[in-house]
Amino acid sequence: MTGVQAGGGATARRILLGSHLRRLRESCGVSREDAGYSIRASESKISRMELGRVAFKPRDVADLLTLYGLAEGAEREALLALVGEANAPAWWQRYADAVPPWFQTYLGLEESAGTVRAYEVQFVPGLLQTPDYARAVMRAGSPAASAEEIERRAAVRLRRQERFLAEDATARVEVIVDETALRRACGGPEVMREQLARLIELAAAPWLTLRVLPLGMGAAAADSGAFTVLGFPGADLPDVVYLEQFTTALYLDRPAEVAEYTEALRRLGEAALAGDEALALVRRILAET
């Protein structure tokens, strides 16, 4: 490796910097325990740094690079330059009171992703939701939340959409939505009609590929439940599978695990309706709502 290519948001840069540190450590045979000792930290902190899940201190990175035999040169300077970029504040920090920490990680990954591929069972995917539908989903999931909190959560969801709606957008979204999600009355008939009409409108956008899994189809492929696979530009960042749970989330990046979910998406895509067939089904559900 002769250089470091940085792109995307701060989360992607943390992952990129962490992965380079891990490769350097492994290439010179240094254990995580020894690396932690060299910067007066624990083995678990080294692990979190290498996964890109914590902020980096310039001194820690400099000391680790020296330990790994990178005391000078362009590669060292490029990695040190990444520290400041990786620690840059994110737009969602002003919504920290409404966004749990485990989801802030996802926001950073999504912001950096070149492709977002998802299967959704219960609701229309967040990137495709109307404001009223988003509020209804959030009220259903958090009935005790205040109106202000619901509004702040909805603002985050709508802000996420801006990246894909921009005229110069390069990221792509591929979603497979279960027909059940389109028929679930979330927020009442008016809200659902608006949401279904919005889906039909968005389906024409070049950044979106919409598929609908009809009732009774693809049962074997859909047994995993909802999930998202995030892909990143370049070869330095591995794909990440995101699995949201009630009060937390899982992030999987081991190649074997990612391959399982990628294969599930392939099977679901084969069973789902695409193009005009998918739109015809959405229009039929709209007419019935």
mmCIF file of C-alpha atoms in Angstrom:
data_model
loop_
_atom_site.group_PDB
_atom_site.id
_atom_site.type_symbol
_atom_site.label_atom_id
_atom_site.label_comp_id
_atom_site.label_asym_id
_atom_site.label_seq_id
_atom_site.Cartn_x
_atom_site.Cartn_y
_atom_site.Cartn_z
ATOM 1 C CA MET A 1 0.000 0.000 0.000
ATOM 2 C CA THR A 2 1.564 3.270 -1.105
ATOM 3 C CA GLY A 3 -1.222 5.714 -0.346
ATOM 4 C CA VAL A 4 -4.539 6.286 1.322
ATOM 5 C CA GLN A 5 -7.667 7.258 -0.577
ATOM 6 C CA ALA A 6 -10.254 8.966 1.601
ATOM 7 C CA GLY A 7 -13.847 9.467 0.603
ATOM 8 C CA GLY A 8 -17.334 9.624 2.009
ATOM 9 C CA GLY A 9 -18.211 10.883 5.478
ATOM 10 C CA ALA A 10 -16.356 10.840 8.769
ATOM 11 C CA THR A 11 -17.599 7.341 9.642
ATOM 12 C CA ALA A 12 -16.155 5.930 6.433
ATOM 13 C CA ARG A 13 -12.866 7.667 7.170
ATOM 14 C CA ARG A 14 -12.763 6.166 10.668
ATOM 15 C CA ILE A 15 -13.349 2.709 9.234
ATOM 16 C CA LEU A 16 -10.723 3.301 6.552
ATOM 17 C CA LEU A 17 -8.152 4.544 9.071
ATOM 18 C CA GLY A 18 -8.953 1.681 11.449
ATOM 19 C CA SER A 19 -8.600 -0.936 8.720
ATOM 20 C CA HIS A 20 -5.192 0.458 7.710
ATOM 21 C CA LEU A 21 -4.038 0.384 11.327
ATOM 22 C CA ARG A 22 -5.166 -3.233 11.641
ATOM 23 C CA ARG A 23 -3.328 -4.261 8.465
ATOM 24 C CA LEU A 24 -0.157 -2.533 9.583
ATOM 25 C CA ARG A 25 -0.353 -4.165 13.024
ATOM 26 C CA GLU A 26 -0.914 -7.623 11.590
ATOM 27 C CA SER A 27 1.807 -7.234 8.960
ATOM 28 C CA CYS A 28 4.449 -6.640 11.637
ATOM 29 C CA GLY A 29 3.097 -9.277 14.039
ATOM 30 C CA VAL A 30 2.063 -6.977 16.893
ATOM 31 C CA SER A 31 -0.789 -8.208 19.121
ATOM 32 C CA ARG A 32 -3.686 -5.973 20.088
ATOM 33 C CA GLU A 33 -2.564 -6.249 23.688
ATOM 34 C CA ASP A 34 0.941 -4.969 22.865
ATOM 35 C CA ALA A 35 -0.476 -2.222 20.674
ATOM 36 C CA GLY A 36 -2.743 -1.108 23.497
ATOM 37 C CA TYR A 37 0.145 -1.109 25.956
ATOM 38 C CA SER A 38 2.154 1.162 23.650
ATOM 39 C CA ILE A 39 -0.513 3.894 23.824
ATOM 40 C CA ARG A 40 -1.501 3.291 27.467
ATOM 41 C CA ALA A 41 -4.823 1.746 26.448
ATOM 42 C CA SER A 42 -6.607 -1.598 26.562
ATOM 43 C CA GLU A 43 -6.776 -4.330 23.959
ATOM 44 C CA SER A 44 -10.499 -3.587 23.558
ATOM 45 C CA LYS A 45 -9.745 0.036 22.648
ATOM 46 C CA ILE A 46 -7.421 -1.130 19.883
ATOM 47 C CA SER A 47 -10.214 -3.365 18.632
ATOM 48 C CA ARG A 48 -12.686 -0.446 18.617
ATOM 49 C CA MET A 49 -10.167 1.769 16.843
ATOM 50 C CA GLU A 50 -9.579 -0.840 14.159
ATOM 51 C CA LEU A 51 -13.332 -1.161 13.622
ATOM 52 C CA GLY A 52 -13.686 2.613 13.315
ATOM 53 C CA ARG A 53 -16.059 2.848 16.253
ATOM 54 C CA VAL A 54 -14.258 5.470 18.335
ATOM 55 C CA ALA A 55 -12.664 8.842 17.739
ATOM 56 C CA PHE A 56 -8.904 8.877 17.150
ATOM 57 C CA LYS A 57 -6.344 10.869 19.085
ATOM 58 C CA PRO A 58 -3.529 12.113 16.811
ATOM 59 C CA ARG A 59 -0.900 11.116 19.393
ATOM 60 C CA ASP A 60 -2.270 7.564 19.625
ATOM 61 C CA VAL A 61 -2.233 7.123 15.855
ATOM 62 C CA ALA A 62 1.280 8.590 15.594
ATOM 63 C CA ASP A 63 2.586 6.255 18.311
ATOM 64 C CA LEU A 64 0.945 3.222 16.694
ATOM 65 C CA LEU A 65 2.380 4.063 13.285
ATOM 66 C CA THR A 66 5.850 4.318 14.819
ATOM 67 C CA LEU A 67 5.329 0.969 16.560
ATOM 68 C CA TYR A 68 4.288 -0.572 13.234
ATOM 69 C CA GLY A 69 7.444 0.644 11.509
ATOM 70 C CA LEU A 70 5.925 3.648 9.780
ATOM 71 C CA ALA A 71 8.037 6.393 11.381
ATOM 72 C CA GLU A 72 8.094 8.670 8.336
ATOM 73 C CA GLY A 73 7.006 8.978 4.739
ATOM 74 C CA ALA A 74 3.972 9.870 2.637
ATOM 75 C CA GLU A 75 1.835 7.004 3.903
ATOM 76 C CA ARG A 76 2.309 8.076 7.508
ATOM 77 C CA GLU A 77 1.414 11.676 6.639
ATOM 78 C CA ALA A 78 -1.707 10.563 4.745
ATOM 79 C CA LEU A 79 -2.899 8.454 7.677
ATOM 80 C CA LEU A 80 -2.272 11.255 10.162
ATOM 81 C CA ALA A 81 -4.195 13.634 7.907
ATOM 82 C CA LEU A 82 -7.139 11.232 8.058
ATOM 83 C CA VAL A 83 -7.367 11.660 11.836
ATOM 84 C CA GLY A 84 -8.828 15.153 11.657
ATOM 85 C CA GLU A 85 -11.214 14.187 8.865
ATOM 86 C CA ALA A 86 -12.352 11.089 10.758
ATOM 87 C CA ASN A 87 -13.154 13.169 13.836
ATOM 88 C CA ALA A 88 -15.159 15.827 11.961
ATOM 89 C CA PRO A 89 -18.600 16.538 13.491
ATOM 90 C CA ALA A 90 -21.581 14.997 11.692
ATOM 91 C CA TRP A 91 -24.805 16.773 10.737
ATOM 92 C CA TRP A 92 -26.904 14.542 13.002
ATOM 93 C CA GLN A 93 -25.052 15.551 16.159
ATOM 94 C CA ARG A 94 -27.538 18.372 16.640
ATOM 95 C CA TYR A 95 -30.221 15.679 16.855
ATOM 96 C CA ALA A 96 -28.279 13.588 19.380
ATOM 97 C CA ASP A 97 -31.140 13.769 21.874
ATOM 98 C CA ALA A 98 -33.464 12.082 19.371
ATOM 99 C CA VAL A 99 -31.041 9.610 17.763
ATOM 100 C CA PRO A 100 -29.697 6.702 19.844
ATOM 101 C CA PRO A 101 -25.925 6.083 19.626
ATOM 102 C CA TRP A 102 -26.330 2.717 17.896
ATOM 103 C CA PHE A 103 -28.247 4.400 15.056
ATOM 104 C CA GLN A 104 -25.756 7.244 14.728
ATOM 105 C CA THR A 105 -23.288 4.626 13.504
ATOM 106 C CA TYR A 106 -25.726 3.655 10.775
ATOM 107 C CA LEU A 107 -26.227 7.293 9.742
ATOM 108 C CA GLY A 108 -22.500 7.643 9.204
ATOM 109 C CA LEU A 109 -22.309 4.465 7.162
ATOM 110 C CA GLU A 110 -25.332 5.333 5.051
ATOM 111 C CA GLU A 111 -23.941 8.796 4.344
ATOM 112 C CA SER A 112 -20.754 7.220 2.992
ATOM 113 C CA ALA A 113 -22.330 4.324 1.096
ATOM 114 C CA GLY A 114 -22.405 4.148 -2.667
ATOM 115 C CA THR A 115 -25.201 1.592 -2.639
ATOM 116 C CA VAL A 116 -27.972 0.914 -0.128
ATOM 117 C CA ARG A 117 -29.699 -2.420 -0.700
ATOM 118 C CA ALA A 118 -32.513 -3.363 1.647
ATOM 119 C CA TYR A 119 -35.375 -5.735 2.297
ATOM 120 C CA GLU A 120 -38.257 -4.340 4.371
ATOM 121 C CA VAL A 121 -41.105 -6.351 5.839
ATOM 122 C CA GLN A 122 -43.139 -4.074 8.118
ATOM 123 C CA PHE A 123 -42.919 -0.548 6.718
ATOM 124 C CA VAL A 124 -42.004 1.428 3.640
ATOM 125 C CA PRO A 125 -38.215 1.968 3.872
ATOM 126 C CA GLY A 126 -37.196 5.150 5.666
ATOM 127 C CA LEU A 127 -35.484 6.654 2.613
ATOM 128 C CA LEU A 128 -38.813 6.531 0.741
ATOM 129 C CA GLN A 129 -41.190 7.710 3.467
ATOM 130 C CA THR A 130 -43.357 10.827 3.336
ATOM 131 C CA PRO A 131 -43.247 13.168 6.367
ATOM 132 C CA ASP A 132 -46.679 12.104 7.650
ATOM 133 C CA TYR A 133 -45.949 8.416 7.172
ATOM 134 C CA ALA A 134 -42.604 8.786 8.981
ATOM 135 C CA ARG A 135 -44.344 10.476 11.931
ATOM 136 C CA ALA A 136 -46.980 7.724 12.047
ATOM 137 C CA VAL A 137 -44.320 5.000 12.095
ATOM 138 C CA MET A 138 -42.493 6.737 14.919
ATOM 139 C CA ARG A 139 -45.635 7.289 16.958
ATOM 140 C CA ALA A 140 -46.495 3.612 16.602
ATOM 141 C CA GLY A 141 -43.034 2.579 17.788
ATOM 142 C CA SER A 142 -42.771 5.155 20.592
ATOM 143 C CA PRO A 143 -46.269 5.966 21.860
ATOM 144 C CA ALA A 144 -44.900 7.733 24.956
ATOM 145 C CA ALA A 145 -42.647 10.094 22.963
ATOM 146 C CA SER A 146 -43.535 13.781 22.935
ATOM 147 C CA ALA A 147 -44.659 15.548 19.769
ATOM 148 C CA GLU A 148 -41.376 17.467 19.724
ATOM 149 C CA GLU A 149 -39.334 14.269 19.911
ATOM 150 C CA ILE A 150 -41.342 12.717 17.079
ATOM 151 C CA GLU A 151 -40.726 15.819 14.966
ATOM 152 C CA ARG A 152 -36.976 15.682 15.603
ATOM 153 C CA ARG A 153 -36.806 12.012 14.709
ATOM 154 C CA ALA A 154 -38.794 12.642 11.548
ATOM 155 C CA ALA A 155 -36.463 15.526 10.672
ATOM 156 C CA VAL A 156 -33.497 13.151 10.784
ATOM 157 C CA ARG A 157 -35.273 10.689 8.481
ATOM 158 C CA LEU A 158 -36.168 13.381 5.976
ATOM 159 C CA ARG A 159 -32.636 14.814 6.118
ATOM 160 C CA ARG A 160 -31.284 11.366 5.176
ATOM 161 C CA GLN A 161 -33.349 11.464 1.996
ATOM 162 C CA GLU A 162 -31.788 14.707 0.752
ATOM 163 C CA ARG A 163 -28.564 13.021 -0.283
ATOM 164 C CA PHE A 164 -30.378 10.723 -2.696
ATOM 165 C CA LEU A 165 -32.794 13.365 -3.996
ATOM 166 C CA ALA A 166 -30.041 15.811 -4.954
ATOM 167 C CA GLU A 167 -29.586 16.458 -8.680
ATOM 168 C CA ASP A 168 -25.924 15.411 -8.527
ATOM 169 C CA ALA A 169 -26.590 12.288 -6.441
ATOM 170 C CA THR A 170 -24.386 9.313 -7.290
ATOM 171 C CA ALA A 171 -25.484 6.864 -4.597
ATOM 172 C CA ARG A 172 -28.018 4.189 -5.530
ATOM 173 C CA VAL A 173 -30.837 2.597 -3.531
ATOM 174 C CA GLU A 174 -32.239 -0.865 -4.264
ATOM 175 C CA VAL A 175 -35.180 -1.886 -2.093
ATOM 176 C CA ILE A 176 -37.390 -4.950 -1.930
ATOM 177 C CA VAL A 177 -40.578 -4.166 -0.034
ATOM 178 C CA ASP A 178 -42.910 -6.888 1.169
ATOM 179 C CA GLU A 179 -46.503 -6.371 0.020
ATOM 180 C CA THR A 180 -47.513 -6.591 3.678
ATOM 181 C CA ALA A 181 -45.747 -3.280 4.347
ATOM 182 C CA LEU A 182 -47.717 -1.583 1.586
ATOM 183 C CA ARG A 183 -51.023 -2.851 2.916
ATOM 184 C CA ARG A 184 -50.389 -2.073 6.588
ATOM 185 C CA ALA A 185 -52.527 0.953 7.441
ATOM 186 C CA CYS A 186 -49.958 3.192 9.079
ATOM 187 C CA GLY A 187 -51.365 6.618 9.944
ATOM 188 C CA GLY A 188 -54.735 6.001 8.314
ATOM 189 C CA PRO A 189 -56.006 5.857 4.697
ATOM 190 C CA GLU A 190 -55.024 9.433 3.754
ATOM 191 C CA VAL A 191 -51.457 8.970 4.933
ATOM 192 C CA MET A 192 -51.199 5.613 3.169
ATOM 193 C CA ARG A 193 -52.556 6.972 -0.103
ATOM 194 C CA GLU A 194 -50.017 9.775 -0.030
ATOM 195 C CA GLN A 195 -47.241 7.321 0.755
ATOM 196 C CA LEU A 196 -48.175 4.898 -2.027
ATOM 197 C CA ALA A 197 -48.419 7.759 -4.510
ATOM 198 C CA ARG A 198 -44.960 8.898 -3.410
ATOM 199 C CA LEU A 199 -43.580 5.413 -4.053
ATOM 200 C CA ILE A 200 -44.964 5.467 -7.577
ATOM 201 C CA GLU A 201 -43.383 8.879 -8.141
ATOM 202 C CA LEU A 202 -39.987 7.872 -6.759
ATOM 203 C CA ALA A 203 -39.902 4.658 -8.794
ATOM 204 C CA ALA A 204 -39.101 6.775 -11.853
ATOM 205 C CA ALA A 205 -35.970 8.247 -10.215
ATOM 206 C CA PRO A 206 -32.658 6.981 -11.660
ATOM 207 C CA TRP A 207 -31.196 6.385 -8.197
ATOM 208 C CA LEU A 208 -33.942 3.988 -7.073
ATOM 209 C CA THR A 209 -34.698 0.388 -7.981
ATOM 210 C CA LEU A 210 -37.980 -0.692 -6.402
ATOM 211 C CA ARG A 211 -39.165 -4.281 -6.165
ATOM 212 C CA VAL A 212 -42.243 -5.620 -4.378
ATOM 213 C CA LEU A 213 -42.449 -9.123 -2.917
ATOM 214 C CA PRO A 214 -46.062 -10.303 -3.365
ATOM 215 C CA LEU A 215 -47.903 -12.072 -0.589
ATOM 216 C CA GLY A 216 -47.167 -15.787 -0.575
ATOM 217 C CA MET A 217 -43.955 -15.447 -2.584
ATOM 218 C CA GLY A 218 -40.388 -15.939 -1.505
ATOM 219 C CA ALA A 219 -41.165 -17.315 1.960
ATOM 220 C CA ALA A 220 -37.882 -19.218 2.141
ATOM 221 C CA ALA A 221 -35.857 -16.223 1.001
ATOM 222 C CA ALA A 222 -37.562 -13.862 3.434
ATOM 223 C CA ASP A 223 -36.981 -15.827 6.630
ATOM 224 C CA SER A 224 -34.135 -13.492 7.658
ATOM 225 C CA GLY A 225 -36.449 -10.546 8.386
ATOM 226 C CA ALA A 226 -35.619 -6.968 7.393
ATOM 227 C CA PHE A 227 -31.998 -6.037 6.729
ATOM 228 C CA THR A 228 -29.815 -3.576 4.817
ATOM 229 C CA VAL A 229 -26.533 -4.129 2.968
ATOM 230 C CA LEU A 230 -24.366 -1.025 2.584
ATOM 231 C CA GLY A 231 -21.704 -0.951 -0.128
ATOM 232 C CA PHE A 232 -18.888 1.598 -0.312
ATOM 233 C CA PRO A 233 -16.863 3.030 -3.209
ATOM 234 C CA GLY A 234 -13.399 1.584 -3.591
ATOM 235 C CA ALA A 235 -11.911 -1.635 -2.294
ATOM 236 C CA ASP A 236 -10.744 -0.456 1.128
ATOM 237 C CA LEU A 237 -14.126 -0.545 2.858
ATOM 238 C CA PRO A 238 -16.007 -3.854 3.119
ATOM 239 C CA ASP A 239 -19.776 -4.118 2.713
ATOM 240 C CA VAL A 240 -21.695 -3.897 5.987
ATOM 241 C CA VAL A 241 -24.964 -5.634 6.894
ATOM 242 C CA TYR A 242 -27.229 -3.647 9.215
ATOM 243 C CA LEU A 243 -29.774 -5.469 11.376
ATOM 244 C CA GLU A 244 -31.991 -3.218 13.470
ATOM 245 C CA GLN A 245 -33.446 -4.520 16.715
ATOM 246 C CA PHE A 246 -35.809 -2.956 19.228
ATOM 247 C CA THR A 247 -33.223 -1.142 21.353
ATOM 248 C CA THR A 248 -29.981 -1.772 19.467
ATOM 249 C CA ALA A 249 -28.529 -2.887 16.144
ATOM 250 C CA LEU A 250 -26.004 -5.334 14.720
ATOM 251 C CA TYR A 251 -23.342 -4.444 12.167
ATOM 252 C CA LEU A 252 -21.857 -7.402 10.303
ATOM 253 C CA ASP A 253 -18.833 -7.056 8.031
ATOM 254 C CA ARG A 254 -17.261 -10.499 7.945
ATOM 255 C CA PRO A 255 -17.188 -11.632 4.305
ATOM 256 C CA ALA A 256 -19.004 -14.917 5.006
ATOM 257 C CA GLU A 257 -21.827 -13.131 6.843
ATOM 258 C CA VAL A 258 -22.174 -10.434 4.190
ATOM 259 C CA ALA A 259 -22.257 -13.131 1.505
ATOM 260 C CA GLU A 260 -25.214 -14.825 3.225
ATOM 261 C CA TYR A 261 -27.276 -11.650 3.194
ATOM 262 C CA THR A 262 -26.220 -10.766 -0.340
ATOM 263 C CA GLU A 263 -27.449 -14.180 -1.446
ATOM 264 C CA ALA A 264 -30.720 -13.605 0.436
ATOM 265 C CA LEU A 265 -31.185 -10.362 -1.491
ATOM 266 C CA ARG A 266 -30.599 -12.223 -4.734
ATOM 267 C CA ARG A 267 -33.237 -14.829 -3.894
ATOM 268 C CA LEU A 268 -35.700 -12.171 -2.770
ATOM 269 C CA GLY A 269 -35.085 -10.208 -5.947
ATOM 270 C CA GLU A 270 -35.865 -13.266 -8.056
ATOM 271 C CA ALA A 271 -39.170 -13.778 -6.242
ATOM 272 C CA ALA A 272 -40.156 -10.101 -6.272
ATOM 273 C CA LEU A 273 -41.932 -8.063 -8.923
ATOM 274 C CA ALA A 274 -39.877 -5.385 -10.650
ATOM 275 C CA GLY A 275 -40.455 -2.530 -13.078
ATOM 276 C CA ASP A 276 -43.971 -2.180 -14.489
ATOM 277 C CA GLU A 277 -45.197 -5.258 -12.592
ATOM 278 C CA ALA A 278 -44.135 -3.787 -9.256
ATOM 279 C CA LEU A 279 -45.747 -0.441 -10.088
ATOM 280 C CA ALA A 280 -48.957 -2.154 -11.178
ATOM 281 C CA LEU A 281 -49.204 -3.840 -7.790
ATOM 282 C CA VAL A 282 -48.546 -0.566 -5.922
ATOM 283 C CA ARG A 283 -51.229 1.164 -8.025
ATOM 284 C CA ARG A 284 -53.679 -1.635 -7.274
ATOM 285 C CA ILE A 285 -53.050 -1.331 -3.548
ATOM 286 C CA LEU A 286 -53.438 2.455 -3.826
ATOM 287 C CA ALA A 287 -56.801 2.017 -5.532
ATOM 288 C CA GLU A 288 -57.913 -0.346 -2.766
ATOM 289 C CA THR A 289 -56.799 1.933 0.077
#
